[in-house]
XYZ file of C-alpha atoms in Angstrom:
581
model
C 132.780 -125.268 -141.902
C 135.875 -123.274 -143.226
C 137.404 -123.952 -146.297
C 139.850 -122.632 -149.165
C 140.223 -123.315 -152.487
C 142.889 -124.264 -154.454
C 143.716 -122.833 -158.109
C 145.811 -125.292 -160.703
C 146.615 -122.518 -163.368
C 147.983 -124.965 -166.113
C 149.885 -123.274 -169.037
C 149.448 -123.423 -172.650
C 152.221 -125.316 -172.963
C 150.980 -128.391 -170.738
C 147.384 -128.216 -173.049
C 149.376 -128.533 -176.011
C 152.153 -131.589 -174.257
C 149.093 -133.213 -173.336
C 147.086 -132.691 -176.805
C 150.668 -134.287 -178.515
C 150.176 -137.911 -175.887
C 146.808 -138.066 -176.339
C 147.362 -137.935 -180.613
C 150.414 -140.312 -180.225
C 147.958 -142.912 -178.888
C 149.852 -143.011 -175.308
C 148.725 -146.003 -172.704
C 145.462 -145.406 -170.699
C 147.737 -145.132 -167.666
C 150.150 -142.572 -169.056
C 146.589 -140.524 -169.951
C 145.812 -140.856 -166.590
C 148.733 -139.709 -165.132
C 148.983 -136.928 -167.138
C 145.465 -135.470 -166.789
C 145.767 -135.927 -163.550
C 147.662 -132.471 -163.241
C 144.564 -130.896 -164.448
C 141.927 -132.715 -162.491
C 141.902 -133.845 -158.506
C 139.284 -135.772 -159.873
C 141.186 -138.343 -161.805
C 142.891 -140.669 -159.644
C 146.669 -141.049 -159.552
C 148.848 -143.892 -158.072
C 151.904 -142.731 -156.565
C 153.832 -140.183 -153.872
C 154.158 -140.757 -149.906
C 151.636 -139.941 -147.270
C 153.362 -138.239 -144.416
C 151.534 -137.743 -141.241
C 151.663 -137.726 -137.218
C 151.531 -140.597 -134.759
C 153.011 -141.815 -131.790
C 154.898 -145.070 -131.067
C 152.843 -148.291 -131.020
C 152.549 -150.035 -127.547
C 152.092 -153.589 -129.626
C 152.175 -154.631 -133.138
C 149.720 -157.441 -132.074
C 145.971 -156.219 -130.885
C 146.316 -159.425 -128.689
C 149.085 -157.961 -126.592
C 147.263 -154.348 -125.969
C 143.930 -152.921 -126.433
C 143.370 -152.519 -130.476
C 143.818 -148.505 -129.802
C 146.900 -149.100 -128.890
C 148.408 -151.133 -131.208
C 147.327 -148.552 -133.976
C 149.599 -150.075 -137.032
C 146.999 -152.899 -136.681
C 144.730 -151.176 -138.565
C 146.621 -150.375 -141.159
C 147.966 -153.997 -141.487
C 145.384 -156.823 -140.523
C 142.196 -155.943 -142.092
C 139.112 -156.328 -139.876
C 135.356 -158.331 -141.049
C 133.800 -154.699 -141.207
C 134.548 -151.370 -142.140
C 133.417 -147.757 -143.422
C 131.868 -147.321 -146.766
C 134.199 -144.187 -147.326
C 131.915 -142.445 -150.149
C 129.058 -142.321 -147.857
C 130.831 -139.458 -146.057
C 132.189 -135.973 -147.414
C 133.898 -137.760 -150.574
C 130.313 -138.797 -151.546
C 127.367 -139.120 -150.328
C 127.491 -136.811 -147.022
C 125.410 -139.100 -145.247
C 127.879 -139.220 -142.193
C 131.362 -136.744 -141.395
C 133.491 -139.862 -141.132
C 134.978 -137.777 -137.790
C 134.304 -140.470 -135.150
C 133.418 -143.596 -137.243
C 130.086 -144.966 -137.456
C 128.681 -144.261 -134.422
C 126.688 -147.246 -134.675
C 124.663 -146.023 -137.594
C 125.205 -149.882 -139.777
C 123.886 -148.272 -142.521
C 127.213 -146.053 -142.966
C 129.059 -149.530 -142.789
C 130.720 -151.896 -145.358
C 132.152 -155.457 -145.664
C 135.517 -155.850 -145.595
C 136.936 -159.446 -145.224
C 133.667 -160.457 -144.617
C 131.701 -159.381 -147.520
C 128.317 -159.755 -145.408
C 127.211 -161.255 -142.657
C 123.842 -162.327 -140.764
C 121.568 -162.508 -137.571
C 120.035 -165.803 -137.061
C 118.007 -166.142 -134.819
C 118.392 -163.808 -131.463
C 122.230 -165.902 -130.393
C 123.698 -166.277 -134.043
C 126.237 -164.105 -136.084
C 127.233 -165.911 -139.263
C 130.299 -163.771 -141.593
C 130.518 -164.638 -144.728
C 134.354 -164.254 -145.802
C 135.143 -162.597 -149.260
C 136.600 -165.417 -151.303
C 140.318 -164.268 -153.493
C 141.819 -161.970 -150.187
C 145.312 -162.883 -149.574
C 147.814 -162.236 -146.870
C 150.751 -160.334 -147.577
C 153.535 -162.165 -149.897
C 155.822 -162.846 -147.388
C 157.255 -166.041 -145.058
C 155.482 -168.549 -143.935
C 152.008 -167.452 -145.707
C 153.704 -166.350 -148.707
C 149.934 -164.388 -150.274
C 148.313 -166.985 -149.775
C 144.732 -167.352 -149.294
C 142.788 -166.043 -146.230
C 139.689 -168.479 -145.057
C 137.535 -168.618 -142.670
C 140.138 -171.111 -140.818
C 141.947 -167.583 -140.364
C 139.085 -165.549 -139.339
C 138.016 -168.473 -136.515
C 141.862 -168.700 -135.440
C 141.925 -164.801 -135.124
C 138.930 -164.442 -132.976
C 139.304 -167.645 -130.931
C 143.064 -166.281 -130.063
C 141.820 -162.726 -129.202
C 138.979 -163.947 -126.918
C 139.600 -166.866 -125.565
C 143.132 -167.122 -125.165
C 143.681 -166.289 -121.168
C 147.103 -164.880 -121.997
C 145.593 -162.309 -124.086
C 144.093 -158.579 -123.564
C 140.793 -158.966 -124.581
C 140.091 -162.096 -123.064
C 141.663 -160.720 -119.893
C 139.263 -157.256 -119.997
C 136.043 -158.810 -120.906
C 134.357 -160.577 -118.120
C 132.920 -164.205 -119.270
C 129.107 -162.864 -119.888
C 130.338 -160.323 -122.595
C 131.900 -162.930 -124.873
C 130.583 -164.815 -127.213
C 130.184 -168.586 -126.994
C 131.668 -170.580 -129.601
C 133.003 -169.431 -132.585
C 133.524 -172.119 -135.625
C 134.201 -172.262 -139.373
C 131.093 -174.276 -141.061
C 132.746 -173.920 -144.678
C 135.560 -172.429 -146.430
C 134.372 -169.047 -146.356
C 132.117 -169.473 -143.545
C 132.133 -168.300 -139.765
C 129.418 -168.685 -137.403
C 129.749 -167.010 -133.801
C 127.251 -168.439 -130.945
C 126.584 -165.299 -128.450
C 124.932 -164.770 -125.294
C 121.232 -163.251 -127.186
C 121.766 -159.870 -124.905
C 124.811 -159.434 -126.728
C 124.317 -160.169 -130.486
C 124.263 -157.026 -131.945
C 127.045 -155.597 -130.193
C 129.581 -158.486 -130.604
C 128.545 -158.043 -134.387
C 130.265 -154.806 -134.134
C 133.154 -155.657 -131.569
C 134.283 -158.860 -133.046
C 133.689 -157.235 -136.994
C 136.759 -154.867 -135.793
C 138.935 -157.064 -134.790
C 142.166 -157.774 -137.007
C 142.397 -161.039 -138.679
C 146.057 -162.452 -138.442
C 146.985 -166.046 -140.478
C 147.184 -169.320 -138.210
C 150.471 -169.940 -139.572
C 152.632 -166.929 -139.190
C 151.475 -166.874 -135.459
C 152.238 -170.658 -135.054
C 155.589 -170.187 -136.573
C 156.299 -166.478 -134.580
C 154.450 -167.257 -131.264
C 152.511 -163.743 -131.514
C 153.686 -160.406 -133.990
C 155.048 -158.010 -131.042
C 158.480 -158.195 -133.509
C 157.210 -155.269 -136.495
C 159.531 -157.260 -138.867
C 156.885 -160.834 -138.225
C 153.664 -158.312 -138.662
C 151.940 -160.166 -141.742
C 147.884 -159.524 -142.463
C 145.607 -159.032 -145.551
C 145.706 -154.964 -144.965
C 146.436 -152.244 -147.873
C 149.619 -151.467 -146.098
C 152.794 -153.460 -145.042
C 155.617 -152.400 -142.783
C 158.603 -151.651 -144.245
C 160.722 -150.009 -141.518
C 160.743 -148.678 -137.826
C 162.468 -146.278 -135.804
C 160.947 -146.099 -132.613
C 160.506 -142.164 -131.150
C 161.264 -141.603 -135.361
C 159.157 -142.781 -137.425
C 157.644 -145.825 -139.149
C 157.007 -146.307 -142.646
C 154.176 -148.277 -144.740
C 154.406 -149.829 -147.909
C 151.638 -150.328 -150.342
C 150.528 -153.817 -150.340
C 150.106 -154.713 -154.066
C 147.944 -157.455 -154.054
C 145.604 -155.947 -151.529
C 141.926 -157.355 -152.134
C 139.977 -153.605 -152.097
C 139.196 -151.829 -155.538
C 138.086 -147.950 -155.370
C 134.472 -148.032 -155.082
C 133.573 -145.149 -157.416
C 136.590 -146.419 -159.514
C 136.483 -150.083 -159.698
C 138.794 -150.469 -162.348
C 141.404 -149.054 -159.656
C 143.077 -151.705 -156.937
C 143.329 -149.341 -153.502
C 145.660 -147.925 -152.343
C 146.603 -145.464 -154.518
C 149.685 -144.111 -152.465
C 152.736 -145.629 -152.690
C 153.673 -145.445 -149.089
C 152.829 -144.018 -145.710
C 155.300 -142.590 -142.984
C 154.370 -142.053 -139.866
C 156.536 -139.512 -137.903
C 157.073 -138.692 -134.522
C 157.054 -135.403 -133.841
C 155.433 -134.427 -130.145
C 156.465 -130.719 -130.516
C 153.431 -128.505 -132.189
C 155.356 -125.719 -133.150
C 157.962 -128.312 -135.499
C 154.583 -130.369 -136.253
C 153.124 -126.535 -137.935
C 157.210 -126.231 -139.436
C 156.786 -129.409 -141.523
C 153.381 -128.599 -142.044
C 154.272 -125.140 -143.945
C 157.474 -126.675 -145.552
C 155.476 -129.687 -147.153
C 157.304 -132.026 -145.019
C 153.865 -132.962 -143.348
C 150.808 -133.851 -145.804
C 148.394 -133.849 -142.516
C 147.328 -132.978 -139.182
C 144.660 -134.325 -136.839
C 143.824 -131.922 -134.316
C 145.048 -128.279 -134.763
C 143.446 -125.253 -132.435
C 142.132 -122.103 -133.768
C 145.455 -120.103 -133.211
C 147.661 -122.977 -134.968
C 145.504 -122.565 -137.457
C 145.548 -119.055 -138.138
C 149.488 -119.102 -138.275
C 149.334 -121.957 -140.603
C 147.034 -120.675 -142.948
C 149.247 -117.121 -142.572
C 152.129 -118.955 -144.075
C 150.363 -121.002 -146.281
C 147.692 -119.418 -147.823
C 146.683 -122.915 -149.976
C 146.223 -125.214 -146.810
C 143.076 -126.905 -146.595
C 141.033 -127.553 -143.141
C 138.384 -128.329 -141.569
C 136.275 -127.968 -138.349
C 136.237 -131.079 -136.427
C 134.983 -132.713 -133.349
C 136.901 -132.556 -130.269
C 136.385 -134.960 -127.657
C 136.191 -132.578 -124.148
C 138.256 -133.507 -121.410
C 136.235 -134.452 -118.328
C 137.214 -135.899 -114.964
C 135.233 -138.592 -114.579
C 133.981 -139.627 -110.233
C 134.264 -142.987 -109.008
C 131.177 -143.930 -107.348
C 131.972 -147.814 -106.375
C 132.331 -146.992 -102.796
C 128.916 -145.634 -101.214
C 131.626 -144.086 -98.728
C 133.013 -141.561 -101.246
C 132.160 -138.152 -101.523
C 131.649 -138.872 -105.319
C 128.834 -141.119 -104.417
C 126.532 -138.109 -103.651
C 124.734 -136.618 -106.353
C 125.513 -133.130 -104.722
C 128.661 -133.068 -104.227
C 128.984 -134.108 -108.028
C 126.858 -131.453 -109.124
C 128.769 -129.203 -107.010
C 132.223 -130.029 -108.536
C 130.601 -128.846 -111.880
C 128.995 -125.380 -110.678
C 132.492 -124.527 -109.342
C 134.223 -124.372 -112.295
C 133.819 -120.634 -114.448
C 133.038 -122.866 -117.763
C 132.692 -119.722 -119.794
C 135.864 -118.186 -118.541
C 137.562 -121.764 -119.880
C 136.420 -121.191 -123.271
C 136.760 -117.422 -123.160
C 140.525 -117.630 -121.849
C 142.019 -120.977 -122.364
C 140.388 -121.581 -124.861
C 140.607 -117.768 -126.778
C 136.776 -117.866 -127.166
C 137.529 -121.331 -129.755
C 135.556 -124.074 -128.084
C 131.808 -124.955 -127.192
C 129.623 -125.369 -124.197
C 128.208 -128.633 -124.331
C 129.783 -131.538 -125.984
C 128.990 -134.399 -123.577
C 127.493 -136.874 -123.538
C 127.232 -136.409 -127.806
C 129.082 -134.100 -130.240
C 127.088 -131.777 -132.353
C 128.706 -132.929 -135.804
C 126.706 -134.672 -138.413
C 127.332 -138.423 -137.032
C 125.323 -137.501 -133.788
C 123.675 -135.032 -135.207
C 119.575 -136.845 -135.053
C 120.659 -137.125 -131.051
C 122.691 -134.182 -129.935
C 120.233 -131.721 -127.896
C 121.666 -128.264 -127.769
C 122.827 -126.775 -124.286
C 119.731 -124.446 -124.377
C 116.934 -127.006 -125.503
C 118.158 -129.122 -121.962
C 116.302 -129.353 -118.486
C 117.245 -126.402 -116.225
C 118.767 -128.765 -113.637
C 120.929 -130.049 -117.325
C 121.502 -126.221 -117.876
C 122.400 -125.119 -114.337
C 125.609 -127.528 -114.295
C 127.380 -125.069 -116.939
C 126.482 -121.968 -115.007
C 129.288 -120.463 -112.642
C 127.673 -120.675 -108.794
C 130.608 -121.029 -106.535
C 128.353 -120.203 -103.056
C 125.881 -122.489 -104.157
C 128.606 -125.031 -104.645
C 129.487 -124.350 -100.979
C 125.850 -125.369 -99.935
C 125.784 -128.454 -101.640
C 128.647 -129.584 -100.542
C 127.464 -128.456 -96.808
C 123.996 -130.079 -97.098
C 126.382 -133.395 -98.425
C 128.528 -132.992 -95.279
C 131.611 -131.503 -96.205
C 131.471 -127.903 -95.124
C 134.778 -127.775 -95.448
C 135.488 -129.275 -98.242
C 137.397 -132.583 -98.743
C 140.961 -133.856 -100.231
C 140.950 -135.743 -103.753
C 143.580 -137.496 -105.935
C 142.727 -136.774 -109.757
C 144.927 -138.967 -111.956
C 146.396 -137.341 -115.608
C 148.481 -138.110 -118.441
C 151.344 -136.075 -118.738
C 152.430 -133.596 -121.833
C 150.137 -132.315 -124.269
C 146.662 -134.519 -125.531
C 143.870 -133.328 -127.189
C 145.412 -129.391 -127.807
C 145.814 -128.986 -124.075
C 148.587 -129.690 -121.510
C 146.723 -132.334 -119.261
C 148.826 -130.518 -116.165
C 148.566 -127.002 -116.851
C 144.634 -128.242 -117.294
C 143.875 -130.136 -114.483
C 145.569 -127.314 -112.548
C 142.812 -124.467 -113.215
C 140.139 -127.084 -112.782
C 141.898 -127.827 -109.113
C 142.247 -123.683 -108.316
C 138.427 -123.166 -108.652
C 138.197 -126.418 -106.504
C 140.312 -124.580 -104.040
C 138.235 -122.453 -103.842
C 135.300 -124.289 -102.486
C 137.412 -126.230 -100.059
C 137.972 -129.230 -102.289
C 141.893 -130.175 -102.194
C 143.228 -131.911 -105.452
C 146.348 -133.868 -105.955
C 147.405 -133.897 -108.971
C 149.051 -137.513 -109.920
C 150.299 -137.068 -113.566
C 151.692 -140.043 -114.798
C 153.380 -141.033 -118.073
C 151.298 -141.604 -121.130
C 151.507 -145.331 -120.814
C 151.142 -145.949 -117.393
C 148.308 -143.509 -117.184
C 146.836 -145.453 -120.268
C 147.070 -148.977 -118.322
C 145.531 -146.998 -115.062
C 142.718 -145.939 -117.049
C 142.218 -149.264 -118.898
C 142.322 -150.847 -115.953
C 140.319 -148.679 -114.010
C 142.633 -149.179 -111.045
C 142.392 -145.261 -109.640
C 141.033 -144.373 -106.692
C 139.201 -141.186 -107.006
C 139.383 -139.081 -110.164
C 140.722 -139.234 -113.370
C 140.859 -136.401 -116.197
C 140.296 -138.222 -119.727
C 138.466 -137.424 -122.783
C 135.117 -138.694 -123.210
C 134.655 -142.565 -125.474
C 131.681 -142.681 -126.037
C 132.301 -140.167 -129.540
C 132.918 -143.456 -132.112
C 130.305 -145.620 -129.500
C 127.728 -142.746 -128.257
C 125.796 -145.587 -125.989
C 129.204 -146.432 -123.964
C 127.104 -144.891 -120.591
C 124.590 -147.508 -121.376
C 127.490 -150.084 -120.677
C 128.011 -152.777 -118.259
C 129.930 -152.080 -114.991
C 133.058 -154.600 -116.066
C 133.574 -152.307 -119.377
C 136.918 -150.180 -119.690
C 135.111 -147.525 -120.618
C 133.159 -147.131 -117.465
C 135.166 -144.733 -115.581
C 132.637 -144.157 -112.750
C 133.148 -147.786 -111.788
C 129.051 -147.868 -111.120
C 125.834 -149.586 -112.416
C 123.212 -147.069 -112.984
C 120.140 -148.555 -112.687
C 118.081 -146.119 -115.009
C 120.974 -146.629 -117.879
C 121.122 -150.279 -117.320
C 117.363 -150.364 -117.866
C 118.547 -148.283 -121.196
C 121.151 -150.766 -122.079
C 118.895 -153.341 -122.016
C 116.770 -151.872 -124.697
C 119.140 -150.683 -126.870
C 120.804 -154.247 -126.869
C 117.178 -155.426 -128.692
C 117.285 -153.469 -131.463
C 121.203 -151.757 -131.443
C 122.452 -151.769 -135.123
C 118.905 -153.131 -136.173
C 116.854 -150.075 -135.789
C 118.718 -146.948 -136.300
C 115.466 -144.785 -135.665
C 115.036 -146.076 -132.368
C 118.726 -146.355 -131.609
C 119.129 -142.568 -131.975
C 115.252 -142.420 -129.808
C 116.959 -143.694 -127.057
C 120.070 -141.943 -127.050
C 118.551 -138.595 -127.397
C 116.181 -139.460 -124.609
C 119.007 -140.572 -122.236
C 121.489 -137.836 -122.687
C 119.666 -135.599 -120.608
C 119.740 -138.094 -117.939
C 123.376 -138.961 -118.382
C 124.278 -134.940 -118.022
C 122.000 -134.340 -114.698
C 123.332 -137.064 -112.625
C 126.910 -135.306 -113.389
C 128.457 -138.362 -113.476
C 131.645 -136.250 -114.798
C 133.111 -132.907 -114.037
C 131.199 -132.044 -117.705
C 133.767 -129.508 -119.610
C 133.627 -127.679 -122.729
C 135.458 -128.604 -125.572
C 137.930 -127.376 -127.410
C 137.747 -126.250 -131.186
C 140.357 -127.786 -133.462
C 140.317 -128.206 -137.172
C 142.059 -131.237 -139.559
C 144.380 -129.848 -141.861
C 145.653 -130.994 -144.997
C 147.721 -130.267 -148.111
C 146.122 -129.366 -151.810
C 147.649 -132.111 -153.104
C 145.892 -134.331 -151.161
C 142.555 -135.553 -153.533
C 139.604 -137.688 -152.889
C 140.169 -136.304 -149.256
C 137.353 -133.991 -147.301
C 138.481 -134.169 -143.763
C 137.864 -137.739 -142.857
C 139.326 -138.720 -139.198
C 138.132 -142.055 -137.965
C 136.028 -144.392 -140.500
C 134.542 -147.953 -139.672
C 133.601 -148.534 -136.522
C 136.471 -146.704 -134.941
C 139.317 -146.796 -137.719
C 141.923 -144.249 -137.784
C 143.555 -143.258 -140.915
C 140.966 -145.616 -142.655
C 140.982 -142.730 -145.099
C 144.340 -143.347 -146.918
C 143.479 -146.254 -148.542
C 141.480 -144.245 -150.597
C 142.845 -140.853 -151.182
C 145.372 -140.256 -153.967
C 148.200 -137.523 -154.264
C 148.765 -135.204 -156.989
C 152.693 -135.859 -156.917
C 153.659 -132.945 -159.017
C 151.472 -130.106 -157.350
C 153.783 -131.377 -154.067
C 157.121 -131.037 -155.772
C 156.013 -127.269 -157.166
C 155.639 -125.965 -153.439
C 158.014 -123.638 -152.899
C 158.938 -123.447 -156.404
């Protein structure tokens, strides 16, 4: 982990301005303020967030999968959420990188300030009395209940019109979900599936019965009302959108209870696809933060800007995943899959396109501290495991032979277009397909734009290949997953993981210790059958600004939260308007 330090040198003159308030008797607020030059420690209310992002396909997680409908998070609280000083701002006990990867112990109430098991087919959330939804028309703040919660998750699942209700097939779903008191929710669920609709239904947004009776849904940004720490304020699309702090949002600081969250005044989101203007406004202070930055982006920021903070982070590794529904396919044969991966000169990837900044194996698990107890290094792993990273182009040709393509075969592999993840998904896909050539196998590249390529994927409606970055980094036991989840882009029931899913379902955010047991014990498995073209991945680093405090590096908190992390952070306003001073 890489990091630089920041020196405040304060002058005499500030000691002495501050040793004249603090004699003068000044407010406990204008103390705090003021000491807050001197300490990132003290926390400070105030200043603008400014970060990256990308337009919003819905404002309403009903209309689109809750990924892409991003300001959702921001806006509609969900039941559960990260306990933020259990990662690198306290406690260290997770990286806060790719949420909780379903360790429960990292996780927090939010609108439900606990909840139960009862039995082996009964959730019961118990709502946090005194939230309220944003103070404007119709709800006008006022309170949520568990009317709200019930309404939310009856509309999301139930509701044929709707996303969710359309992706999940009627097995997956819970049964009945009613209020039995004010604050009150209990959820009936199939008993396979109580732990994991704990999880899936604790992260979905809670919107108020009346604003969506009065608007029909919240796809207008101006209708978007919830009970989250930020509101929006205005829109531009391909621009920009900008959050305002919600004042009378429910949260206090944890470590500072005294303090209502959030601390920042407002948040603007800007959309800015180009890296090289994304690193400008980074080194002109226009930019507070960036997600994913590679190795040489980093070394010209840090060049420029010799205070910049960052971070090593995960990188999810972009694999192209084999459809294996049709016994017909080439895919369907374990050789020709393992094949596909022996082909490809992984080394050379990370040594060239990747300028030696990336590591071998990052599937099916990263190697950061939230999959840390079951990540198995590269060189701890079976030989077969170990022989799909090594470069064997003849013996490649032989498998494929012995499968019955000597030579070769023709494939469609499906991409987004434009840059994702560091890389351009073309430019990619294209030196994957040239060492394909190579052993007879044909690709056709179909790049498609970013949202039809997303609805492709979702929908799992391509017919051979697809390039994508692995899920399973915020949900590590996504390979243990039914055949009707999105996230199954092989399109095939496994029999040894199903027999894996079935266990983990008995004791999945019950028993962590045997959670991680069986994940360790299946990623070896998961990695042999080659299920995936299994690539490298990619260094890249968060970076952030020194006047960004109460801020480590966080990425995704909760369950799968993004930006979950500026609720709590503060700014030291006056270290920003020095730069450049």
């Amino acid at each position: 982990m890489l990091r630089k330090k920041v020196l405040c040198v304060v002058s005499c003159l500030m000691v002495l301005f501050l040793l004249i308030v603090s004699s003068c008797g000044g407010s406990e607020a204008e103390e705090k303020e003021e000491q807050g030059v001197l300490s990132s420690e003290i926390p400070k209310y105030g200043g603008t967030l400014q970060i990256i992002g990308s337009d919003p396909s819905s404002f309403d997680e009903a209309l689109a999968l809750k990924f892409m409908a991003r300001t959702t998070y921001q806006t509609n609280d969900s039941l559960i959420g990260g306990d933020y000083y259990k990662g690198p701002s306290g406690t260290g006990e997770t990286d806060w990188v790719s949420g909780a990867c379903g360790n429960m112990d990292v996780l927090t109430g939010y609108v439900a300030e606990k909840w139960e098991l009862v039995g082996d087919d009964t959730i019961i959330y118990h709502i946090r009395p005194g939230i309220h939804f944003h103070n404007k028309p119709p709800t006008n703040g006022r309170e949520l209940t568990a009317e709200d919660v019930v309404f939310s998750l009856n509309r999301l699942w139930f509701e044929s019109d709707k996303t969710l209700h359309a992706m999940t097939p009627p097995f997956l779903k819970p049964t009945s979900i009613t209020a039995t008191g004010k604050y009150t929710v209990e959820v009936k669920v199939p008993p396979a599936r109580q732990a994991t609709l704990l999880l899936e239904m604790g992260v979905d947004g809670i919107y108020p019965k009346d604003a969506i009776e009065q608007f029909g849904d919240m796809s207008d940004w101006k209708n978007v009302i919830g009970a989250g720490p930020w509101m929006i304020e205005e829109y531009v699309p391909s621009s920009y959108l900008k959050f305002v702090r919600n004042p009378d949002y429910y949260m206090t600081d944890p470590k500072h209870p005294e303090n209502r969250l959030p601390y920042i005044d407002s948040m603007r989101v800007r959309v800015i696809q180009d890296a090289s203007t994304q690193q400008a406004a980074m080194n002109t202070g226009q930019l507070d933060y960036l997600d994913i930055v590679d190795f040489e982006s980093l070394t010209s920021l840090t060049k420029n800007n010799k205070d910049i903070l960052y971070k090593a982070r995960m990188n999810a590794p972009l694999n192209v995943y084999f459809t294996m529904d049709n016994p017909e396919s080439p895919w369907a044969d374990i050789n020709v899959r393992r094949a596909m991966n022996i082909a490809i000169n992984k080394q050379e990837i990370i040594d060239d396109l990747f300028s030696g900044n990336g590591y071998m194996l990052a599937n099916p698990y990263h190697r950061y501290a939230s999959q840390a107890a079951f990540y198995t290094p590269l060189n701890e792993q079976p030989e077969s495991v170990q022989e799909l990273f090594e470069y064997n182009p003849e013996k490649a040709k032989t498998l494929l032979a012995g499968a019955g393509y000597p030579d070769g075969f023709t494939t469609e592999v499906v991409c987004q277009q434009g840059v994702y993840r560091g890389m351009n998904m073309v430019d990619y896909l294209s030196v994957i397909a040239a060492a394909w050539e190579k052993i007879g196998v044909t690709v056709k590249i179909n790049a498609l734009d970013s949202s039809i390529f997303g609805s492709m994927k979702n929908g799992r409606t391509f017919e051979d290949a697809i390039l994508s970055d692995y899920q399973g980094y915020s949900a590590p036991f996504v390979f243990l997953a039914y055949i009707e989840n999105f996230s199954n882009l092989n399109k095939y029931v496994d029999p040894v993981l199903l027999d894996y899913q079935t266990k983990m379902q008995q004791i999945l955010y019950k028993d962590v210790g045997e959670m991680n047991r069986i994940l360790k014990e299946s990623g070896p498995y998961i990695l042999d059958q080659a299920f995936a073209l299994w690539m490298p991945a990619l260094d890249v680093f968060t970076v952030w600004q020194p006047w960004l405090q109460n801020y480590n590096g966080e990425v995704w908190g909760g369950v799968a939260t993004p930006q979950e992390w500026a609720r709590f952070i503060w700014m030291d306003v006056e270290l920003a308007n020095r730069t450049g001073d």
